[in-house]
mmCIF file with all atom_site columns, C-alpha atoms in Angstrom:
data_model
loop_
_atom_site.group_PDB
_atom_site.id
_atom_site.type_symbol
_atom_site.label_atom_id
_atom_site.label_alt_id
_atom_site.label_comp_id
_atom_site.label_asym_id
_atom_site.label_entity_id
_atom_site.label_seq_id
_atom_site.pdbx_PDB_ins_code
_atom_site.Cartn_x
_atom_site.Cartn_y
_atom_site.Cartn_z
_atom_site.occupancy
_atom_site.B_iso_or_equiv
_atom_site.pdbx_formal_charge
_atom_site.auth_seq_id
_atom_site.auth_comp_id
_atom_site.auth_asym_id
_atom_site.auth_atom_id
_atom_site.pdbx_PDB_model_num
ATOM 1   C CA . UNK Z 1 1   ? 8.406   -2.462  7.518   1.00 0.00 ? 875 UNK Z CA 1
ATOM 2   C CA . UNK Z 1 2   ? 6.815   -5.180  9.810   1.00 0.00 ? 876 UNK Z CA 1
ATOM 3   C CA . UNK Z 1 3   ? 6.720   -7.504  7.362   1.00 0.00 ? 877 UNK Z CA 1
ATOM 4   C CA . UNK Z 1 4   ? 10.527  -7.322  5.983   1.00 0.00 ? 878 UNK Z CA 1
ATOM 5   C CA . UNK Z 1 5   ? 11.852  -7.405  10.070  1.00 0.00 ? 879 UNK Z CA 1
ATOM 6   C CA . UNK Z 1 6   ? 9.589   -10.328 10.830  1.00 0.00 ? 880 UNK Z CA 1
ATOM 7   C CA . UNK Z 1 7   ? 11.506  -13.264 12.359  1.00 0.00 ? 881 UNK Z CA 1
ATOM 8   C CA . UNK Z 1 8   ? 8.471   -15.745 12.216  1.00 0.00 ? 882 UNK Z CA 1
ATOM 9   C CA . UNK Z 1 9   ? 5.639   -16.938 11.064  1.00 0.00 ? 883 UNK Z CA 1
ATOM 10  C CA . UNK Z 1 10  ? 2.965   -15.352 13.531  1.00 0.00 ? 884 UNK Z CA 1
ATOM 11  C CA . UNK Z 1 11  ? 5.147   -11.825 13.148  1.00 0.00 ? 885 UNK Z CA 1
ATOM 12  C CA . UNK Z 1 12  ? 4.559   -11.800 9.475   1.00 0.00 ? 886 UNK Z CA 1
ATOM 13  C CA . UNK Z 1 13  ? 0.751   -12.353 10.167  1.00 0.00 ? 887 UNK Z CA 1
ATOM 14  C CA . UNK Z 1 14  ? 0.389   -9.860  12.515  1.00 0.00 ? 888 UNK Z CA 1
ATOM 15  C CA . UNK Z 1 15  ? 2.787   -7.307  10.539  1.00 0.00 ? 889 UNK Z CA 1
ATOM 16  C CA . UNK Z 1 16  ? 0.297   -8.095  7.515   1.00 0.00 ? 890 UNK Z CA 1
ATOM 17  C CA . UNK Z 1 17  ? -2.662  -7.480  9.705   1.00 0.00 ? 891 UNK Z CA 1
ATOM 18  C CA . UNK Z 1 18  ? -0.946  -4.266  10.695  1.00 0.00 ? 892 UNK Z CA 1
ATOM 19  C CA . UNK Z 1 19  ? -0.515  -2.793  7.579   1.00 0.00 ? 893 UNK Z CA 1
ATOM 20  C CA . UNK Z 1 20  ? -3.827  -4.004  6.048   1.00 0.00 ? 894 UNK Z CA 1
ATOM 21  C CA . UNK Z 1 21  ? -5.733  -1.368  8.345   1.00 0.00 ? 895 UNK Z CA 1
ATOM 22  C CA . UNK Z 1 22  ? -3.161  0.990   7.910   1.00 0.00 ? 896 UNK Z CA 1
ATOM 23  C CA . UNK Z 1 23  ? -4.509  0.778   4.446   1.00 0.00 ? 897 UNK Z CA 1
ATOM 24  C CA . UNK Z 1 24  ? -8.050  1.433   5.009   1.00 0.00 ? 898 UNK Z CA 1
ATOM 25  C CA . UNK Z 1 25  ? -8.310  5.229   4.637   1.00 0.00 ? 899 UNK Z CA 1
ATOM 26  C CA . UNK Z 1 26  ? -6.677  4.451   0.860   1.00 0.00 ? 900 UNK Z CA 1
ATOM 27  C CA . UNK Z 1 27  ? -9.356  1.848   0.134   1.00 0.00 ? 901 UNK Z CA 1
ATOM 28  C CA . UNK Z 1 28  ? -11.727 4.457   1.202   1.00 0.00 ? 902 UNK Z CA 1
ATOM 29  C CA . UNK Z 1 29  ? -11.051 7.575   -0.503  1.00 0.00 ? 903 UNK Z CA 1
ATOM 30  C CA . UNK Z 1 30  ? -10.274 4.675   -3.460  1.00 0.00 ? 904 UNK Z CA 1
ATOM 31  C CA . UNK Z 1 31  ? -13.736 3.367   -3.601  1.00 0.00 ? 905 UNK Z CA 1
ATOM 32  C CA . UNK Z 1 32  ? -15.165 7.113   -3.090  1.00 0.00 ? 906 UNK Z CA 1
ATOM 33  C CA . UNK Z 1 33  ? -13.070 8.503   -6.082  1.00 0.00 ? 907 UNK Z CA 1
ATOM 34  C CA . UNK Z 1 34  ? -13.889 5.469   -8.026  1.00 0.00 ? 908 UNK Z CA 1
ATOM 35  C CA . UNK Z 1 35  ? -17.841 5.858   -7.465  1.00 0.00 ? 909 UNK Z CA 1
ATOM 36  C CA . UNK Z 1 36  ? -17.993 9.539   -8.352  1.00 0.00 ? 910 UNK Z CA 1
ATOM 37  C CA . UNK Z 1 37  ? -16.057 8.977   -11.662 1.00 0.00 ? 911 UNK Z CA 1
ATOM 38  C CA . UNK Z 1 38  ? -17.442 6.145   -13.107 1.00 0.00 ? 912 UNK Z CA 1
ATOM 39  C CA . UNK Z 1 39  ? -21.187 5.722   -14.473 1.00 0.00 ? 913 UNK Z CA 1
ATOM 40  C CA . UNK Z 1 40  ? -23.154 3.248   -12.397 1.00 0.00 ? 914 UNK Z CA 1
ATOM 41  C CA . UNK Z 1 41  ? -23.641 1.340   -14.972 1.00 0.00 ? 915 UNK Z CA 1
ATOM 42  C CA . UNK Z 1 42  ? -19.971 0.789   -15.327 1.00 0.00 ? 916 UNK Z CA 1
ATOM 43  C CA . UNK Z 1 43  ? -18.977 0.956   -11.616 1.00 0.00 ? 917 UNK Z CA 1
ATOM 44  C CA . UNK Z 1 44  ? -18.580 -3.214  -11.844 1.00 0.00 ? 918 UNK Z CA 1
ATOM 45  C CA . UNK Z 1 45  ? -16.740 -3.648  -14.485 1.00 0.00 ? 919 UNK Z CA 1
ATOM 46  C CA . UNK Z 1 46  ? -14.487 -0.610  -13.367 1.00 0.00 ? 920 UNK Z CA 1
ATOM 47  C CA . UNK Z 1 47  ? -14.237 -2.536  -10.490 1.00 0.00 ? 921 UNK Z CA 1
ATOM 48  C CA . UNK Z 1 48  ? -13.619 -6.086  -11.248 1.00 0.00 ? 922 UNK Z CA 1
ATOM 49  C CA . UNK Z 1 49  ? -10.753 -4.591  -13.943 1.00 0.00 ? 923 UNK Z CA 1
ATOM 50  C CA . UNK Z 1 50  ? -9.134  -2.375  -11.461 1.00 0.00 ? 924 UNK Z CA 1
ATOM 51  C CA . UNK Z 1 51  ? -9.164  -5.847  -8.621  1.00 0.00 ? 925 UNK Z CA 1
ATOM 52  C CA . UNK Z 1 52  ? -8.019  -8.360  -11.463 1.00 0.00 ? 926 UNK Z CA 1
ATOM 53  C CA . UNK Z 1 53  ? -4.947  -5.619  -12.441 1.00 0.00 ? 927 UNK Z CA 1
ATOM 54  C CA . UNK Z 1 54  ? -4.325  -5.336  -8.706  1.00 0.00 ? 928 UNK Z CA 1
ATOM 55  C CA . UNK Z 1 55  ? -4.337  -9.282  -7.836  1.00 0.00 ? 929 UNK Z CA 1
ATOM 56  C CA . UNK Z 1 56  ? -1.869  -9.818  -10.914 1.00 0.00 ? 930 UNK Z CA 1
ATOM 57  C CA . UNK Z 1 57  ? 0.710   -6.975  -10.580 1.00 0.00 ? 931 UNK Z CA 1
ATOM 58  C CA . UNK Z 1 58  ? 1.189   -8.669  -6.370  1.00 0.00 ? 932 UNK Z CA 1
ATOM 59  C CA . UNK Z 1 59  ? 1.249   -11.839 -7.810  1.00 0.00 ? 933 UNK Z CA 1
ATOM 60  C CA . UNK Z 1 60  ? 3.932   -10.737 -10.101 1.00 0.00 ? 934 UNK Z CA 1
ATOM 61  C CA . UNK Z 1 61  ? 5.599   -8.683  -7.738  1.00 0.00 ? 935 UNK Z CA 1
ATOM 62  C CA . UNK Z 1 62  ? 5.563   -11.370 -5.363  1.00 0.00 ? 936 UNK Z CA 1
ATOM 63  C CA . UNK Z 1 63  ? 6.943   -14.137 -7.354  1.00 0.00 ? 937 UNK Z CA 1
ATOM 64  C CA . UNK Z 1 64  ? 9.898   -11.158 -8.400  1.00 0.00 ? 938 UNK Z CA 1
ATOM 65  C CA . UNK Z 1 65  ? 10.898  -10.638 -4.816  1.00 0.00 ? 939 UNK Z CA 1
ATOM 66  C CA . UNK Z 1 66  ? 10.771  -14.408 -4.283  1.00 0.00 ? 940 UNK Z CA 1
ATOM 67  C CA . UNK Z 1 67  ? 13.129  -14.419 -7.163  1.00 0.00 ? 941 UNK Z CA 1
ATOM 68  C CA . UNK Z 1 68  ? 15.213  -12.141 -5.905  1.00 0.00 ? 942 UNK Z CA 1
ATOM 69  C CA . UNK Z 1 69  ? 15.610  -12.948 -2.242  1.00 0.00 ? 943 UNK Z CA 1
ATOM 70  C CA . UNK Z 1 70  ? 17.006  -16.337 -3.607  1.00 0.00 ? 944 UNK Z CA 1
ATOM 71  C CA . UNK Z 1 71  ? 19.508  -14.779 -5.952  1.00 0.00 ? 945 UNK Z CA 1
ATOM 72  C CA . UNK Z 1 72  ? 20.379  -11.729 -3.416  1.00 0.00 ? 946 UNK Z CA 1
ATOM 73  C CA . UNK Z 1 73  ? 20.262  -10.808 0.595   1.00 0.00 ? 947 UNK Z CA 1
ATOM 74  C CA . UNK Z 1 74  ? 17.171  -8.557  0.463   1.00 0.00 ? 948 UNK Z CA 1
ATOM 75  C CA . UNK Z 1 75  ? 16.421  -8.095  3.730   1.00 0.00 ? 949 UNK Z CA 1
ATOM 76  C CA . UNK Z 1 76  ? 18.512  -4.729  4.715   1.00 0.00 ? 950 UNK Z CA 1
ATOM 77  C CA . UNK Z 1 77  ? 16.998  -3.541  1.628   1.00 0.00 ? 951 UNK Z CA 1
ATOM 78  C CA . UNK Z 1 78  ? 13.246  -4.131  2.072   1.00 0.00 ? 952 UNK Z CA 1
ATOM 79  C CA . UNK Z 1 79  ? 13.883  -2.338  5.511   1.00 0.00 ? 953 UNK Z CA 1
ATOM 80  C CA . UNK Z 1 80  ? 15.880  0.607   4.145   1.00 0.00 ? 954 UNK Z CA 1
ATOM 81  C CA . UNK Z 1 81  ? 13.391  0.582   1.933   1.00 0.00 ? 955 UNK Z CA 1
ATOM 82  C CA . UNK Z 1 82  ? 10.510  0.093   4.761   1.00 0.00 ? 956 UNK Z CA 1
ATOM 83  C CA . UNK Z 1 83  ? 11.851  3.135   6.536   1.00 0.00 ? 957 UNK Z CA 1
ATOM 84  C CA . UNK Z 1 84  ? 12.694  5.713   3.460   1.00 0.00 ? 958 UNK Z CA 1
ATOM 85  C CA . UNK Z 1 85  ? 9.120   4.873   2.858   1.00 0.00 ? 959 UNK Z CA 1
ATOM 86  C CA . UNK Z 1 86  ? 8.086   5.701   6.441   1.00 0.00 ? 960 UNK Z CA 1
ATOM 87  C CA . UNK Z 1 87  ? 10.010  8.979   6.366   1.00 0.00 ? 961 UNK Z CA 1
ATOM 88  C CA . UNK Z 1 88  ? 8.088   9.834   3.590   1.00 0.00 ? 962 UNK Z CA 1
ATOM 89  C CA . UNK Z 1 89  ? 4.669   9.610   5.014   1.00 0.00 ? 963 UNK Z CA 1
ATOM 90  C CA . UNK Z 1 90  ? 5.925   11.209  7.865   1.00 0.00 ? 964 UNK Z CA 1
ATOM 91  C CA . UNK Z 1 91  ? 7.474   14.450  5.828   1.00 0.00 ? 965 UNK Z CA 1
ATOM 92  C CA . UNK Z 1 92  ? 3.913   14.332  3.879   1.00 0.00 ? 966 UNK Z CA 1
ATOM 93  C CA . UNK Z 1 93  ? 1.642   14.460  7.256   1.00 0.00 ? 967 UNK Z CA 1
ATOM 94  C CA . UNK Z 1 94  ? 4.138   17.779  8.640   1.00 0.00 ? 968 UNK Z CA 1
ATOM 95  C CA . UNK Z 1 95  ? 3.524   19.421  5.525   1.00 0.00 ? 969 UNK Z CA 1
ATOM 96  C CA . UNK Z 1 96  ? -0.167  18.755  5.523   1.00 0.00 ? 970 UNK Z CA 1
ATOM 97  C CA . UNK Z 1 97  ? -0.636  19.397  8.850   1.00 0.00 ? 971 UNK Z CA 1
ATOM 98  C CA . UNK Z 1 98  ? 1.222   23.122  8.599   1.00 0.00 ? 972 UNK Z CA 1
ATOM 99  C CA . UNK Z 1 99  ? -0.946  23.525  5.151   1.00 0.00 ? 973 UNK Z CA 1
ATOM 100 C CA . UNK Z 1 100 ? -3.927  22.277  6.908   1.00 0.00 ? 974 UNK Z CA 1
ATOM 101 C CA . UNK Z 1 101 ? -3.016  24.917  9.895   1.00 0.00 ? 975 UNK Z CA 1
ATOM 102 C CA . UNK Z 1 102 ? -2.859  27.824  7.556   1.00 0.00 ? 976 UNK Z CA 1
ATOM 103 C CA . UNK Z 1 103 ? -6.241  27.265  5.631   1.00 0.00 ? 977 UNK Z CA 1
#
């Protein structure tokens, strides 16, 4: 959401900053999952496939929205979309935390 309200430069960067730890616990449980599943002697190219696939689909994703945001005013929609994202999470943690509660 940070990065679709920023209104400069140094907003964006810390928005991005902001949302890159935000996304540590996925990277974690990520990696974890990954190294259970895959043979160690496959673990790097698992690895380097998954991280080439993930570089290419934000490249392409990125060039899209660039696309886009020329063509049409995408702002109001990256932050509706920012927010119904937000409410998500936020649904998913109440529910967890009530499942969590009765275990």
């Amino acid at each position: 959401m940070g990065e679709a309200a920023a209104t400069g430069f140094l907003w964006l960067i810390v928005a991005v900053l902001v949302g890159s730890a935000g996304n540590n616990p996925f990277n974690i449980a990520y990696s974890t999952l990954l190294q259970t599943l895959t043979k160690t002697s496959h673990l790097g190219r698992v690895k380097a496939l998954t991280g080439a696939l993930v570089s290419v689909t934000f490249l392409l994703g990125a060039g899209a929205a660039g696309a886009l945001l020329a063509v049409y005013p995408v702002r109001a929609l990256l932050v509706l979309s920012a927010t119904a994202i937000a409410t998500a999470l936020a649904l998913y943690l109440l529910v967890l935390r009530r499942r969590l509660g009765d275990a």
